[in-house]
Structures are given as C-alpha cells and as structure tokens.
XYZ file of C-alpha atoms in Angstrom:
731
model
C 173.320 -49.360 1.411
C 169.621 -48.940 -0.388
C 169.384 -47.150 -3.859
C 167.568 -44.379 -4.618
C 164.707 -45.096 -6.666
C 163.001 -41.273 -6.840
C 163.323 -37.945 -5.092
C 161.969 -34.546 -5.419
C 160.489 -31.797 -3.556
C 156.780 -32.521 -2.369
C 154.262 -31.298 0.042
C 153.630 -32.652 3.532
C 149.841 -32.101 4.441
C 148.614 -32.586 7.878
C 146.077 -31.531 10.215
C 147.026 -30.189 13.944
C 145.181 -31.065 17.149
C 143.848 -27.453 16.891
C 142.096 -28.279 14.257
C 144.400 -26.073 11.592
C 145.881 -27.946 8.439
C 149.077 -27.041 7.356
C 151.252 -27.635 4.523
C 155.327 -27.544 3.961
C 157.633 -27.902 1.072
C 159.830 -31.109 2.085
C 162.249 -32.905 -0.054
C 161.572 -36.667 -0.374
C 163.776 -39.737 -0.742
C 162.304 -43.228 -2.163
C 164.808 -45.898 -1.526
C 164.624 -49.684 -2.277
C 163.303 -50.264 1.391
C 162.418 -46.876 2.640
C 160.470 -43.703 2.408
C 162.140 -40.572 4.121
C 161.794 -36.922 3.605
C 164.259 -34.096 4.533
C 163.750 -30.225 5.554
C 166.265 -29.374 2.323
C 168.158 -31.515 -0.075
C 170.075 -34.504 2.008
C 173.524 -33.766 1.718
C 176.415 -35.975 3.495
C 174.919 -38.204 6.162
C 171.946 -35.695 7.107
C 169.595 -37.394 9.090
C 166.015 -37.286 7.684
C 162.871 -35.768 9.802
C 160.781 -38.884 9.094
C 161.543 -42.290 7.655
C 159.014 -45.056 6.848
C 160.451 -48.698 6.163
C 158.981 -50.050 2.789
C 157.702 -53.814 2.441
C 155.187 -55.939 0.614
C 152.872 -54.702 3.857
C 152.791 -51.560 2.558
C 149.638 -49.358 1.183
C 149.281 -46.180 -0.923
C 146.268 -44.676 0.240
C 144.493 -41.848 -2.123
C 143.140 -39.524 0.216
C 142.136 -37.343 -2.858
C 141.900 -33.622 -2.985
C 142.481 -31.582 0.211
C 141.880 -27.732 0.641
C 144.301 -25.537 2.785
C 143.970 -22.057 2.741
C 142.210 -22.244 -0.656
C 144.981 -23.706 -2.204
C 144.232 -27.792 -3.417
C 146.818 -30.416 -3.169
C 146.311 -33.777 -3.801
C 147.178 -36.056 -1.352
C 148.633 -39.831 -0.646
C 149.397 -41.395 2.316
C 151.760 -44.425 2.607
C 151.733 -46.737 5.777
C 151.981 -50.368 6.489
C 148.794 -52.492 6.965
C 150.634 -53.992 10.586
C 150.923 -50.584 11.742
C 148.746 -48.347 10.193
C 149.163 -45.115 12.717
C 152.799 -44.800 11.456
C 152.020 -43.175 8.096
C 153.780 -40.592 5.968
C 151.367 -38.230 4.039
C 152.666 -36.336 0.762
C 150.773 -34.355 -1.742
C 151.684 -32.471 -4.643
C 150.054 -29.261 -6.600
C 149.775 -31.209 -9.328
C 148.014 -34.445 -9.804
C 151.103 -36.015 -12.470
C 153.337 -35.468 -9.865
C 151.522 -37.303 -7.033
C 150.637 -39.824 -9.902
C 154.361 -40.445 -10.370
C 155.255 -40.603 -7.177
C 152.156 -43.607 -6.076
C 153.647 -45.531 -9.223
C 157.125 -45.648 -7.745
C 156.173 -46.674 -4.213
C 153.634 -49.192 -5.818
C 156.565 -51.039 -7.697
C 158.740 -51.185 -4.831
C 155.945 -52.560 -2.979
C 155.565 -55.267 -5.609
C 158.821 -55.852 -5.907
C 159.376 -56.846 -2.114
C 156.043 -59.296 -2.528
C 157.627 -61.179 -5.534
C 160.928 -61.747 -3.855
C 159.221 -62.654 -0.649
C 157.047 -64.886 -2.556
C 160.043 -66.719 -4.245
C 161.307 -66.918 -0.499
C 158.249 -68.821 0.399
C 157.497 -65.852 2.999
C 154.224 -64.869 1.562
C 152.608 -61.083 2.459
C 149.152 -61.414 3.188
C 147.821 -59.008 0.697
C 144.017 -57.648 -0.324
C 141.833 -55.647 -3.118
C 140.864 -52.922 -1.653
C 138.006 -52.237 -3.692
C 135.683 -48.992 -4.093
C 132.559 -50.352 -3.552
C 130.848 -47.578 -6.035
C 127.328 -48.672 -5.554
C 127.355 -50.021 -1.426
C 125.785 -46.484 -0.906
C 128.196 -45.380 1.911
C 128.734 -41.876 1.853
C 131.635 -41.428 3.785
C 135.273 -42.207 2.383
C 138.749 -43.785 3.528
C 140.239 -40.535 2.932
C 138.555 -38.668 6.375
C 138.467 -41.491 8.711
C 141.264 -43.775 10.165
C 138.827 -45.957 11.615
C 137.835 -46.556 7.846
C 140.600 -49.090 6.589
C 137.667 -51.665 5.471
C 136.430 -54.685 6.607
C 138.317 -55.820 3.542
C 141.804 -54.907 4.508
C 140.869 -56.906 8.198
C 139.713 -59.748 6.012
C 143.052 -60.539 4.374
C 144.117 -63.306 6.326
C 140.972 -64.940 5.120
C 141.840 -64.269 1.304
C 145.681 -64.433 0.706
C 145.614 -64.522 -3.198
C 143.774 -61.083 -3.188
C 145.741 -58.816 -5.535
C 147.037 -55.294 -3.809
C 145.026 -52.037 -4.565
C 145.697 -48.655 -4.466
C 142.581 -47.183 -1.610
C 140.656 -44.591 -3.493
C 137.571 -44.160 -1.216
C 134.309 -45.496 -0.964
C 132.484 -44.183 -3.828
C 129.949 -41.437 -4.199
C 127.168 -40.708 -1.920
C 124.157 -42.883 -2.214
C 122.104 -39.807 -3.926
C 124.868 -39.681 -6.768
C 123.984 -41.389 -9.558
C 127.145 -43.111 -11.699
C 126.068 -42.190 -15.031
C 129.339 -43.169 -16.300
C 128.135 -46.918 -16.137
C 125.871 -46.595 -18.933
C 128.401 -48.713 -21.153
C 128.665 -52.122 -18.848
C 125.390 -53.385 -20.017
C 125.279 -56.093 -17.313
C 124.982 -53.210 -15.041
C 121.945 -51.752 -16.814
C 120.281 -55.226 -17.020
C 120.670 -55.836 -12.833
C 119.164 -52.141 -12.153
C 116.271 -51.323 -13.731
C 116.385 -47.953 -12.709
C 119.427 -47.307 -14.583
C 118.048 -48.892 -17.885
C 117.344 -45.053 -18.905
C 120.864 -44.110 -19.436
C 122.111 -47.055 -20.808
C 123.386 -46.136 -24.241
C 120.400 -47.850 -26.493
C 118.441 -44.772 -24.886
C 120.195 -41.995 -26.520
C 119.669 -40.739 -29.633
C 121.678 -37.943 -31.625
C 120.054 -34.484 -31.383
C 122.531 -32.332 -33.482
C 126.215 -31.416 -33.921
C 127.359 -28.069 -32.892
C 130.705 -26.935 -32.250
C 132.792 -29.886 -33.220
C 130.610 -32.129 -30.363
C 128.005 -34.458 -30.606
C 125.412 -33.607 -28.562
C 122.479 -36.301 -27.198
C 119.216 -36.347 -25.780
C 118.376 -39.055 -23.929
C 115.197 -41.115 -25.252
C 112.550 -42.002 -22.107
C 108.987 -42.725 -21.928
C 106.902 -39.471 -20.696
C 105.333 -41.732 -17.641
C 109.091 -42.342 -16.511
C 110.164 -38.712 -16.601
C 109.590 -36.664 -13.550
C 107.888 -33.769 -13.772
C 110.547 -31.924 -11.980
C 113.087 -32.451 -14.581
C 113.902 -32.038 -18.166
C 115.632 -34.682 -20.403
C 119.141 -35.680 -19.620
C 121.885 -34.341 -22.485
C 124.783 -35.032 -22.837
C 127.949 -33.617 -25.268
C 130.571 -35.548 -26.389
C 133.678 -34.092 -27.838
C 137.953 -34.916 -28.203
C 140.507 -32.239 -26.892
C 143.831 -32.374 -27.303
C 145.052 -32.717 -24.068
C 146.040 -35.415 -21.237
C 143.380 -36.571 -18.578
C 145.151 -34.527 -15.803
C 145.153 -31.341 -17.609
C 141.362 -31.434 -18.282
C 140.998 -32.634 -15.068
C 142.107 -30.404 -12.977
C 140.146 -27.631 -15.543
C 136.912 -28.873 -15.021
C 137.807 -29.147 -10.803
C 138.411 -25.416 -11.205
C 136.091 -22.488 -9.772
C 138.303 -19.845 -9.916
C 139.205 -17.238 -13.098
C 140.555 -19.588 -15.252
C 136.925 -21.224 -15.660
C 135.702 -17.840 -17.333
C 138.401 -18.897 -20.036
C 136.324 -22.290 -21.008
C 133.145 -21.908 -19.710
C 130.453 -19.473 -20.583
C 127.769 -20.576 -18.296
C 130.483 -20.009 -14.888
C 129.668 -16.815 -13.189
C 130.806 -17.990 -9.852
C 131.743 -20.584 -7.692
C 133.241 -21.714 -3.920
C 133.342 -24.614 -1.619
C 130.487 -25.083 0.797
C 131.813 -27.930 2.685
C 135.135 -30.516 2.442
C 133.095 -33.871 2.657
C 136.591 -36.115 2.034
C 139.005 -35.832 -0.520
C 136.735 -36.792 -3.229
C 133.228 -35.650 -1.969
C 132.533 -31.563 -1.885
C 129.295 -29.519 -1.590
C 130.065 -26.490 -4.057
C 128.216 -23.633 -4.474
C 127.835 -22.178 -8.357
C 126.324 -19.185 -9.998
C 125.134 -19.726 -13.807
C 125.505 -16.930 -16.589
C 122.971 -17.542 -19.017
C 122.037 -15.562 -21.728
C 118.438 -15.900 -22.182
C 116.765 -12.361 -21.635
C 118.881 -11.300 -18.491
C 116.986 -8.456 -17.678
C 113.614 -10.595 -17.363
C 114.554 -13.682 -15.938
C 116.316 -14.340 -12.566
C 119.831 -15.374 -12.490
C 120.226 -19.194 -11.259
C 122.420 -20.834 -8.891
C 123.117 -24.601 -7.966
C 124.111 -26.262 -4.533
C 125.373 -29.430 -5.236
C 127.546 -32.753 -3.841
C 130.265 -33.126 -6.147
C 132.507 -36.654 -6.269
C 135.046 -37.536 -8.696
C 137.403 -40.775 -8.789
C 140.278 -41.624 -10.935
C 140.007 -44.681 -12.619
C 142.599 -47.610 -13.202
C 142.329 -47.145 -17.065
C 143.386 -43.120 -16.196
C 140.173 -41.742 -16.862
C 138.218 -39.394 -14.637
C 134.642 -39.159 -13.434
C 133.303 -36.375 -12.213
C 129.672 -36.287 -10.689
C 127.139 -33.974 -9.667
C 123.510 -33.835 -7.755
C 122.036 -31.366 -6.450
C 121.186 -30.944 -2.031
C 120.535 -28.798 0.518
C 122.798 -27.380 2.686
C 122.745 -25.269 6.464
C 125.353 -22.938 4.963
C 123.937 -22.661 1.323
C 120.635 -21.196 1.474
C 118.817 -19.310 -1.060
C 120.793 -16.121 -2.246
C 118.204 -13.240 -2.643
C 117.877 -12.482 -6.297
C 118.728 -16.106 -7.716
C 116.262 -19.020 -8.145
C 117.670 -21.955 -6.874
C 118.057 -24.498 -10.005
C 117.813 -28.650 -9.183
C 120.660 -30.730 -11.001
C 119.029 -34.429 -10.784
C 122.573 -35.954 -12.500
C 125.226 -34.743 -14.379
C 128.893 -34.507 -14.426
C 132.102 -35.261 -16.977
C 133.687 -38.571 -17.868
C 137.267 -38.165 -18.930
C 138.858 -41.187 -20.829
C 142.153 -40.926 -22.182
C 142.271 -42.104 -26.269
C 145.595 -43.305 -28.186
C 148.084 -40.127 -29.048
C 147.713 -38.502 -32.267
C 151.095 -37.461 -33.584
C 152.662 -37.339 -30.340
C 149.941 -35.225 -29.119
C 147.612 -36.759 -26.142
C 144.003 -37.172 -26.795
C 140.913 -37.642 -24.408
C 137.272 -37.441 -24.985
C 135.088 -36.023 -23.217
C 131.581 -36.288 -22.297
C 129.773 -33.716 -20.331
C 125.967 -34.691 -19.043
C 123.540 -32.593 -17.048
C 119.825 -33.250 -16.049
C 118.830 -30.111 -14.987
C 115.487 -28.373 -14.148
C 116.346 -24.592 -13.852
C 112.489 -23.574 -11.832
C 111.202 -20.509 -12.100
C 108.332 -19.095 -14.645
C 110.515 -19.167 -17.859
C 110.724 -23.263 -17.433
C 106.762 -23.524 -17.879
C 105.864 -20.580 -20.080
C 108.904 -20.805 -22.550
C 109.934 -24.413 -23.387
C 112.890 -23.736 -25.395
C 114.430 -21.913 -22.288
C 115.635 -25.167 -20.610
C 117.144 -26.306 -23.962
C 118.981 -23.082 -25.168
C 120.222 -22.854 -21.309
C 121.262 -26.404 -21.417
C 123.084 -26.545 -24.914
C 125.004 -23.175 -23.269
C 126.156 -25.339 -20.606
C 127.526 -28.080 -22.187
C 129.140 -25.930 -24.816
C 131.570 -26.043 -21.921
C 133.023 -28.825 -23.830
C 133.926 -26.906 -26.562
C 135.264 -24.512 -25.011
C 137.951 -27.071 -23.360
C 138.785 -28.036 -26.576
C 139.730 -24.600 -28.071
C 141.644 -23.465 -24.515
C 144.504 -25.974 -25.350
C 145.718 -25.355 -28.570
C 145.988 -21.307 -27.823
C 147.548 -22.337 -24.530
C 151.069 -22.041 -25.040
C 153.098 -23.385 -22.073
C 151.847 -26.793 -21.414
C 153.589 -27.202 -17.978
C 152.080 -29.501 -15.568
C 149.103 -27.679 -14.420
C 148.696 -26.454 -10.329
C 145.206 -27.672 -8.885
C 143.341 -24.713 -8.552
C 142.141 -22.434 -5.848
C 138.979 -23.104 -4.150
C 137.084 -19.924 -2.522
C 135.798 -21.448 0.857
C 131.854 -20.406 0.822
C 131.414 -20.713 4.476
C 133.479 -17.932 5.527
C 132.377 -15.354 3.161
C 129.441 -14.674 4.707
C 126.833 -16.442 1.977
C 124.279 -17.584 4.675
C 122.684 -15.687 7.066
C 124.374 -17.778 10.187
C 127.669 -16.888 9.112
C 126.743 -12.919 8.438
C 125.898 -12.938 12.021
C 129.550 -14.141 13.352
C 131.131 -11.707 11.071
C 129.417 -8.369 11.989
C 131.815 -7.826 14.407
C 134.579 -4.853 14.662
C 135.280 -3.741 11.073
C 138.890 -4.783 12.046
C 137.854 -8.245 12.702
C 135.661 -8.506 9.344
C 138.829 -7.528 7.238
C 140.650 -9.562 8.858
C 138.513 -12.879 8.377
C 138.213 -12.402 4.965
C 141.694 -11.808 4.467
C 142.332 -15.020 6.084
C 139.897 -16.915 4.528
C 140.297 -15.333 0.737
C 144.154 -15.344 0.843
C 146.353 -18.296 -0.225
C 148.659 -19.419 2.369
C 151.693 -17.253 1.452
C 153.841 -19.663 3.048
C 152.085 -22.450 1.024
C 155.649 -22.995 -0.794
C 158.063 -22.093 1.789
C 160.269 -23.987 3.684
C 158.819 -23.276 7.209
C 161.628 -22.774 9.631
C 159.427 -23.815 12.695
C 158.192 -27.142 10.760
C 160.263 -29.369 12.636
C 158.614 -29.029 15.675
C 155.068 -29.365 13.832
C 155.806 -32.454 11.778
C 153.935 -34.869 13.757
C 151.075 -32.906 14.811
C 148.409 -33.947 12.683
C 145.480 -35.264 14.058
C 143.392 -36.656 11.189
C 146.934 -38.448 10.070
C 147.490 -40.094 13.954
C 151.356 -38.805 13.594
C 151.191 -38.153 17.070
C 153.903 -37.836 19.178
C 154.052 -36.430 22.916
C 154.977 -32.714 22.903
C 154.654 -30.402 26.053
C 151.738 -27.766 26.183
C 154.643 -24.986 26.316
C 155.630 -26.022 22.565
C 151.725 -26.585 20.907
C 151.447 -22.834 23.087
C 154.524 -21.570 20.889
C 153.539 -23.053 17.606
C 150.142 -21.597 17.633
C 151.684 -18.358 18.673
C 153.403 -18.657 15.803
C 151.221 -19.364 13.332
C 148.277 -17.140 14.748
C 150.328 -13.966 14.896
C 147.747 -11.447 15.103
C 147.844 -9.056 12.239
C 145.318 -6.060 14.428
C 148.860 -5.432 16.768
C 149.496 -2.530 14.251
C 146.727 -0.013 15.233
C 146.002 1.324 11.242
C 143.193 4.190 13.155
C 146.760 6.090 13.376
C 147.435 6.717 10.026
C 145.646 8.703 7.944
C 146.183 10.207 3.815
C 143.687 12.628 2.039
C 142.457 9.475 -0.100
C 139.705 7.785 1.593
C 139.937 3.961 1.709
C 136.252 2.281 0.838
C 136.073 -1.507 0.578
C 132.726 -1.090 -1.615
C 132.842 -2.314 -4.924
C 131.186 0.759 -6.394
C 132.860 3.345 -4.482
C 134.467 6.347 -6.543
C 138.029 8.101 -5.658
C 139.060 6.049 -3.074
C 141.452 2.982 -2.601
C 140.900 -0.307 -1.090
C 143.484 -3.485 -0.621
C 143.446 -5.499 -3.434
C 143.093 -9.541 -3.033
C 146.742 -10.932 -3.514
C 145.737 -14.094 -5.062
C 144.405 -11.446 -8.399
C 148.176 -11.692 -8.913
C 150.533 -14.646 -10.097
C 153.821 -14.795 -8.899
C 157.129 -17.132 -9.404
C 156.509 -20.424 -7.434
C 159.233 -22.140 -5.467
C 159.637 -24.173 -8.629
C 159.887 -21.782 -10.699
C 163.333 -22.018 -11.482
C 162.602 -25.850 -13.089
C 159.264 -25.378 -14.239
C 158.115 -21.586 -14.552
C 155.253 -22.522 -12.777
C 153.172 -19.844 -11.373
C 151.002 -19.621 -8.290
C 148.502 -16.899 -6.872
C 150.313 -14.562 -4.525
C 148.187 -14.797 -1.150
C 148.544 -12.162 1.568
C 151.027 -9.417 1.313
C 153.956 -8.883 3.472
C 153.232 -5.537 4.631
C 149.746 -3.962 5.444
C 148.700 -1.024 3.423
C 147.975 1.773 5.953
C 146.968 5.057 3.861
C 147.523 6.492 0.657
C 147.525 10.274 -0.487
C 146.725 11.889 -3.988
C 149.211 14.892 -4.556
C 149.375 17.669 -6.776
C 152.139 20.545 -7.607
C 153.466 22.776 -10.380
C 156.726 20.463 -9.994
C 157.767 17.010 -9.355
C 157.210 15.711 -6.065
C 160.478 13.697 -4.202
C 161.062 12.742 -1.223
C 157.343 12.517 0.355
C 158.292 11.174 3.727
C 159.548 14.331 4.956
C 156.030 15.732 4.854
C 154.738 16.276 8.597
C 152.527 13.820 9.797
C 152.498 11.096 6.768
C 151.733 8.099 7.741
C 155.503 7.256 6.980
C 156.741 9.395 10.383
C 153.691 8.193 12.402
C 154.900 4.592 11.681
C 158.311 5.784 12.880
C 157.389 7.230 15.929
C 155.646 4.396 16.853
C 158.744 1.906 16.138
C 157.428 0.938 12.657
C 159.098 0.209 9.352
C 157.506 1.378 6.096
C 157.779 1.305 2.474
C 156.374 4.428 -0.012
C 155.807 4.068 -3.223
C 155.433 7.526 -4.992
C 154.273 6.861 -8.191
C 155.153 10.547 -9.575
C 153.038 11.479 -13.180
C 154.382 14.353 -14.691
C 152.510 17.125 -17.042
C 151.017 20.974 -16.918
C 150.292 19.781 -13.464
C 152.437 17.126 -11.961
C 150.782 14.497 -9.640
C 151.746 11.925 -6.884
C 149.992 8.694 -5.709
C 151.150 8.149 -2.295
C 151.144 4.583 -0.622
C 152.318 3.386 2.710
C 153.170 0.156 3.739
C 154.019 -0.747 7.180
C 154.951 -3.186 9.102
C 156.392 -4.011 12.531
C 160.176 -4.557 11.678
C 162.250 -6.313 9.151
C 163.131 -9.746 9.036
C 167.121 -10.290 9.118
C 168.232 -12.023 5.836
C 164.857 -12.097 3.847
C 164.732 -11.040 0.674
C 163.455 -7.569 1.570
C 165.590 -6.612 4.227
C 168.392 -7.272 1.147
C 166.777 -4.926 -1.240
C 165.600 -2.170 1.227
C 169.100 -1.997 2.557
C 171.014 -2.794 -0.722
C 172.613 -0.082 -3.357
C 170.276 1.198 -6.020
C 171.513 -1.252 -8.629
C 170.387 -3.809 -6.904
C 167.108 -2.125 -6.438
C 166.572 -1.349 -9.608
C 166.834 -5.153 -10.717
C 164.500 -6.548 -8.345
C 161.790 -3.807 -7.828
C 158.542 -5.504 -9.828
C 155.122 -3.819 -10.094
C 151.995 -6.255 -11.543
C 149.556 -3.779 -13.133
C 145.701 -4.622 -13.838
C 142.888 -2.843 -15.407
C 139.735 -4.731 -14.046
C 137.549 -1.818 -15.189
C 138.366 0.647 -17.942
C 138.057 0.775 -21.712
C 139.590 -1.626 -23.686
C 142.201 0.365 -25.385
C 143.577 1.266 -21.776
C 143.486 -2.457 -20.966
C 144.999 -3.685 -23.569
C 147.962 -0.648 -23.526
C 148.558 -1.095 -19.689
C 148.290 -5.358 -19.885
C 149.087 -7.259 -16.775
C 152.509 -8.350 -17.317
C 154.964 -8.354 -14.625
C 157.704 -5.208 -15.090
C 160.906 -4.222 -13.241
C 160.006 -0.489 -12.340
C 163.936 -0.199 -12.364
C 164.425 -1.277 -15.812
C 161.626 0.348 -17.084
C 161.591 4.100 -15.674
C 164.182 6.170 -13.440
C 163.492 5.396 -9.644
C 164.979 7.255 -6.866
C 165.208 5.384 -3.485
C 165.334 7.428 -0.327
C 166.917 5.155 2.658
C 165.434 6.988 6.109
C 166.053 5.585 9.681
C 162.809 3.639 9.831
C 161.312 3.469 6.195
C 162.465 3.490 2.539
C 160.735 5.719 -0.190
C 160.234 4.550 -3.646
C 159.685 7.526 -6.159
C 158.721 6.384 -9.491
C 158.914 8.844 -12.194
C 156.415 7.452 -15.033
C 157.686 10.110 -17.230
C 161.252 9.034 -17.789
C 159.825 6.130 -20.262
C 158.415 7.358 -23.916
C 156.228 4.052 -23.681
C 155.167 4.574 -20.137
C 154.610 8.325 -20.566
C 152.739 7.400 -23.951
C 150.406 4.866 -21.965
C 150.305 7.470 -19.228
C 148.392 9.718 -21.593
C 145.691 7.431 -22.404
C 144.945 6.707 -18.566
C 145.109 10.304 -17.369
C 142.358 11.462 -19.645
C 139.903 8.570 -18.493
C 141.262 8.112 -14.991
C 137.933 8.347 -13.406
C 136.661 5.833 -15.319
C 139.410 3.102 -14.548
C 139.597 1.035 -11.387
C 143.332 -0.025 -11.688
C 145.085 -2.557 -9.532
C 149.233 -2.514 -8.376
C 151.262 -5.500 -6.617
C 154.657 -4.438 -5.585
C 157.002 -6.711 -4.668
C 160.666 -7.800 -5.182
C 161.114 -10.460 -7.626
C 163.005 -13.973 -6.362
C 165.929 -15.205 -8.852
C 167.246 -18.155 -6.781
C 165.588 -21.312 -5.167
C 166.095 -19.663 -1.960
C 164.299 -16.561 -2.760
C 161.180 -18.361 -3.869
C 158.064 -18.488 -4.010
C 157.775 -14.446 -4.382
C 155.574 -12.585 -2.165
C 153.762 -9.240 -2.498
C 155.082 -6.301 -0.328
C 151.414 -4.881 -0.907
C 148.586 -4.760 -3.532
C 146.477 -1.673 -3.803
C 143.092 -0.795 -6.105
C 142.719 2.817 -6.943
C 138.844 3.346 -7.844
C 137.657 5.983 -10.117
C 140.204 9.064 -9.177
C 139.199 12.551 -9.860
C 141.828 14.670 -10.414
C 140.361 17.811 -8.764
C 140.404 15.493 -5.156
C 144.412 15.815 -5.615
C 145.897 18.671 -2.869
C 149.068 20.767 -2.606
C 151.136 19.095 0.397
C 153.379 20.890 2.152
C 156.833 19.227 2.527
C 160.002 20.287 4.565
C 163.409 21.062 3.092
C 164.973 18.184 2.266
C 168.080 18.056 3.820
C 168.996 14.582 2.512
C 171.959 13.943 0.385
C 169.193 12.460 -1.949
C 167.253 15.791 -1.976
C 170.163 17.803 -2.591
C 171.212 15.959 -5.548
C 167.911 16.475 -6.820
C 167.650 20.236 -6.154
C 170.731 20.965 -8.539
C 169.048 18.984 -11.103
C-alpha cells in the first residue's frame, strides 16, 4: 500500500466548455505513486473523484495566477508527458501552500527518476527554461499546444535536468531591468547597458530607503521619458507576503501605497501576464493639476532562488481608452524585485527594489521641473510603506491572494457602456456578478462531481450528454430576476448614486470580511461576496412608543412576499428616545434550503439565534469620532443587545432593541445627532462555528446614506395577535 506523503484541502480550478471558470474545494492526497482528490476527507475505502499515477515522466506546470469572480488563485497543473491530456489542475488561495505541494510532488517525481536510474530504466527528462529573452508574449499557462519544443526534444537530450515549467517569459515590449546584476548580459546587449549597476548613483536616503537615479547621457534619454529612479529597502517579511501585497489592487493597497487610488483588471492574458488599469493619487496641487492614470502590462515570475520579479510597461488596450478628467501617463519601464535575505533573529528579511521610469505627461511636466521627480519619489515611497506595514500587523497567517476587480465589465470603456445600457434590473445584476466574489469559492459544491472534467482549457474532457450540461448550466446561472422586485416598496427610497441623500442601496458584499472555509484552522477571513437573500425594501418609522413586529403592517414587503410564496427575513433596528425610531430592512428569497445554517437559524430556538446572529457595521463616511466609536468589528447581536424573534408562516422578524445596552446606547447618542452626515454600512449573517458551516455567507448587506429624521413616518400596525405580541404588550 502506498504511503501518504502529503494531504490537505486545495482548490480545484478549471474552465468549462461554455467558457466559465470554476473553483471547488477538494481534499488532495499525494502518495508515493499516486495523486488523488476527494470531495471530502477520505475515510475507509472511499473512491477518489480522480487519480493521476506519479512516475518519473510527470511534470508540474506553473499556471500562475488565475482570476475567478474577482478571486485570484495560484494554479499548478500536474501531468504525465506521455499523456498530456490526463492532468490534475490544483490551486491555492495563498502561494505558500501551492509551493509546498509543488515541492512535495517534485520530490516524488525525483525519487522515481532516481530509482529507475539505478535499475537501468532511464526516464527521458528535460530542462524547460523560461525563455525570458525570446520575445514571445504567450505563456504555457494558457495554451495546451505550447508544451514547448524543449519538451518534444527530450529524446535527443536525455541528460537534461527536469525543471518546473513557468511560462515563456515577459512580453517582448517589457524590459527585464532586474537582470542588471548580470554583467555578461549587459555586455551582450548594448541597449541594456544603461541599466547596469555602474550607471546608478545614490541620490538620497529617505524614509530608511536608498533612492538611486539613473546616470545617462542626455543624448541617449528619450525626450518622452524622465530618468529612471529606484528605491531599495529591507522589509521584515517573507517574499511571498510582500509579493501578494504588491500584486493587490484592493483595499489593502491603501495601507502601504500612498500613490494608489484605484486599480482593476483589464485583461488576463495568462497566469503570468495581465493588463491593468491604475489611477494615481498624487498630492501635487490637486486643484490645478489633473490626476493621472495608467494602462500597463504586468508580468511576474518566481525564480529558483525564491525571489519574485514583477515588471511593468505601458500599453494601449481597446477596453481601456482615455478616461475623462485624467491624463494618461506612460511607464517606460518599472516594477519590483523581491529577493530573500538571511533571517535576522529568526525573522524573515527581504530586499525590495522598486524601479520606475515614467512620463507623467501634461503641462505640469514641461513647466514645473520638480513635478516629475516629486511624484516619482511619492510612488517609490511605497517600499517604505511595505516596510512599516508588517511590524504593525499582529496576525501573520498565510496571506490570501487578493481580490481583483475586472475593469472590462465595470463600464470603464465606452464599448462596454453601450452593452450595459439595458434594463436597470439587468445592469444591477451584471455589476453584482462582476464585482461580487463567488460566494461558493470555498464551498463544497453538491453538483461538482458532474463538473469535474468540464475544463476546456485543461483538456480534461469526458463525454457528457447535452441534458447533463444544460442541467449544470441551469444550476450555475439560476436567474436572479425570477423574483419581481417591482412589487415591493418601502417609504425609504432606494438610490444607487454615490452622492444621494436620505436613501438606501445594496452594499457590495466584498466590503465585508467573513470566516473562510479554513477559519477553524488558520483564523483566515475572505471577502463575503454575494448575499444569500435580496434586500427588496426599507422602511423608516417613528412613533411615541417602541414599534415591535412591524411585519404585521398591511401591505409591507414581508406580507407581499408571503402572498407570492417567498420567504422574508425582517431586521427591525429599534432606536429609543423621546421619539422612537425604527429602521426596517426586508430580505427576501424564494425558499429556505433544507438543512442549511440559515434554515436552522430561522427554525431554531432563541438561545441558538442569540448565539449566531451577527452584525458587521461600518461607517465609510462620517466624523472620525463616530467611525472610531462604531468600528467595523463583527458583533453577535443577541449577546450585545436584546433581540426579539417573531416567526411567521413565511417570515422571521428580528427586533433589535439598541437601547437595551448601555454601551450601544452611548454610541447611538453620538450617531443620532449627526445621522444626516453619515453613510452607514450594515451586513447581517449567521455565524458559522464548525467546518461544515463555513465559509460564512451574508444574509444581506445595506448602505444607508444621510438619513433625515424628519423623513420617518408613523406606521399603521394591525393588532398583534401572536404570542410574542401578547407578551410584549404586558411588559
């Protein structure tokens, strides 16, 4: 019996015939002669979903980073060079885990090669180099036909060492400035000599960084470009932690890059190359100087010594045209070189080099000579931001590869704008699908056994009937507009514009972080993604007494949903005072899923509900003292304040009495006085405590903007005939 070498949860990544990618959590087991994966952790004699025999002819192909509904995963593909179409593609949400699996699989392959070599049976092996200088802009991570001429030449070069495939190098237009330390290369290529080490001089030391400036004859410097500058610093963190921050284009980048305003994905060329859109936040007379933006190609690779290289170069793209109000800057060369250093006192250390050669364009560059250098220094200071970020981070768990918003679907280009000019329902649904991370990214999909081999790009194709494929497509793309939202209404209007007042809108689920599938083991959290229920209406009530059981109001959204056979969850946030206020949110879904955590919460007792109902608050716009008082820490509502639960035939109402807590009442006193100047986000969910209840999923999320107290109305409530109502009336 084969010995288990390594096992654990990994992500199954693939692409179906219809072009959609998918990711599923699977339990992988690596044995001395076999790689297999299961739907759940195997017990007894469970048959795996798929197996791949491991021998000396197997290879591990680095597919790089792949995007799925905004989430990025690090993909590895294991195959036998004698049968390239029989392969297992696996991925991880953090690079460290992927690298561990890669090393374990490679060690098994090496053992087979050595054992066969001693027995006189020699495996054909090869060295698949990355061809960094061949100018080809394609990658083996994207094209199955590109298993390289080097691999086809195995028989003629039997003594070459096996190498992990890592793609075919940067596009021809991207200059690899990190090779400046190779003097032989510099001597061979005269055009690169300007980047040799002897042509750099120390310009200044700033924020603990060494800032270098390129030394170059004026005749050799293109008129459209400034001198290249680079910052060099030491960061106490691993290369993987720094690399994943450098690759981020989400909210985490604001914590270390002061020049970052916004970033998104334009096109994913392959696992190592992408086209990005990037807006710069520059503080040089912002009222006079127009802001800058960039469209550039980004290539990255991991070297054998554990270092990472990230290269930038501007380029044009049909889906990333000029943006009104912005000047399009031009990067001639740039990027990061992240190299490991010897640990100090047991802590990892990394040298980070950040180079930029950029033309910021516009009138400011020509008339104010210091404008270019000032802005360039501000961008290079991101290395200092990286250095300061890690000492202030208490939890040093394996970082998750960041979320990437896809620009091609967020109406940046005029071509996409035209496609989105459809019904408001379709437009809202499209943006939700684009921006929200797939809520099932870390879930075990009950239908995934049928989907394992529909990978298209992975060539793991097996015969299937049209009926089965149509069934899978229907399960995946279940239309959200089967619920007619036009039948619901509330006295507080919905308005999706950013600067609207006295209104509500659906908040992006990715603004909130919830427990991941692996939270029980590593305390990691992920963006929440799309909620389970749809927020269809909101009411803003006032009265001289506390308003309980508002679902009994005739014509309210809960009663309308009940008439249509839909299930509702009503959250009634009660604000006490001389005048009592209630902010009521109505969440609707077609029906509860039997056995789900939400169904257990709805039908459970009050003790279970109090231990699980969670609120994640946030104040994105408001005074500093209010934002600090409210915070963004998740709170179990039933533990913090009194909650009353009213279970109706097709609804559950939760009355949250904010005034029952002295602490909450104190915070509320701050909020209510300045409520018209606040934008408040609230996400509601049922807390998951065990692996089978994870990852957590939002019930719903809402943003209330600049609420006016005078807009509240007095509701007309029917007499409460429920048992809960009778108890409350006697209190």
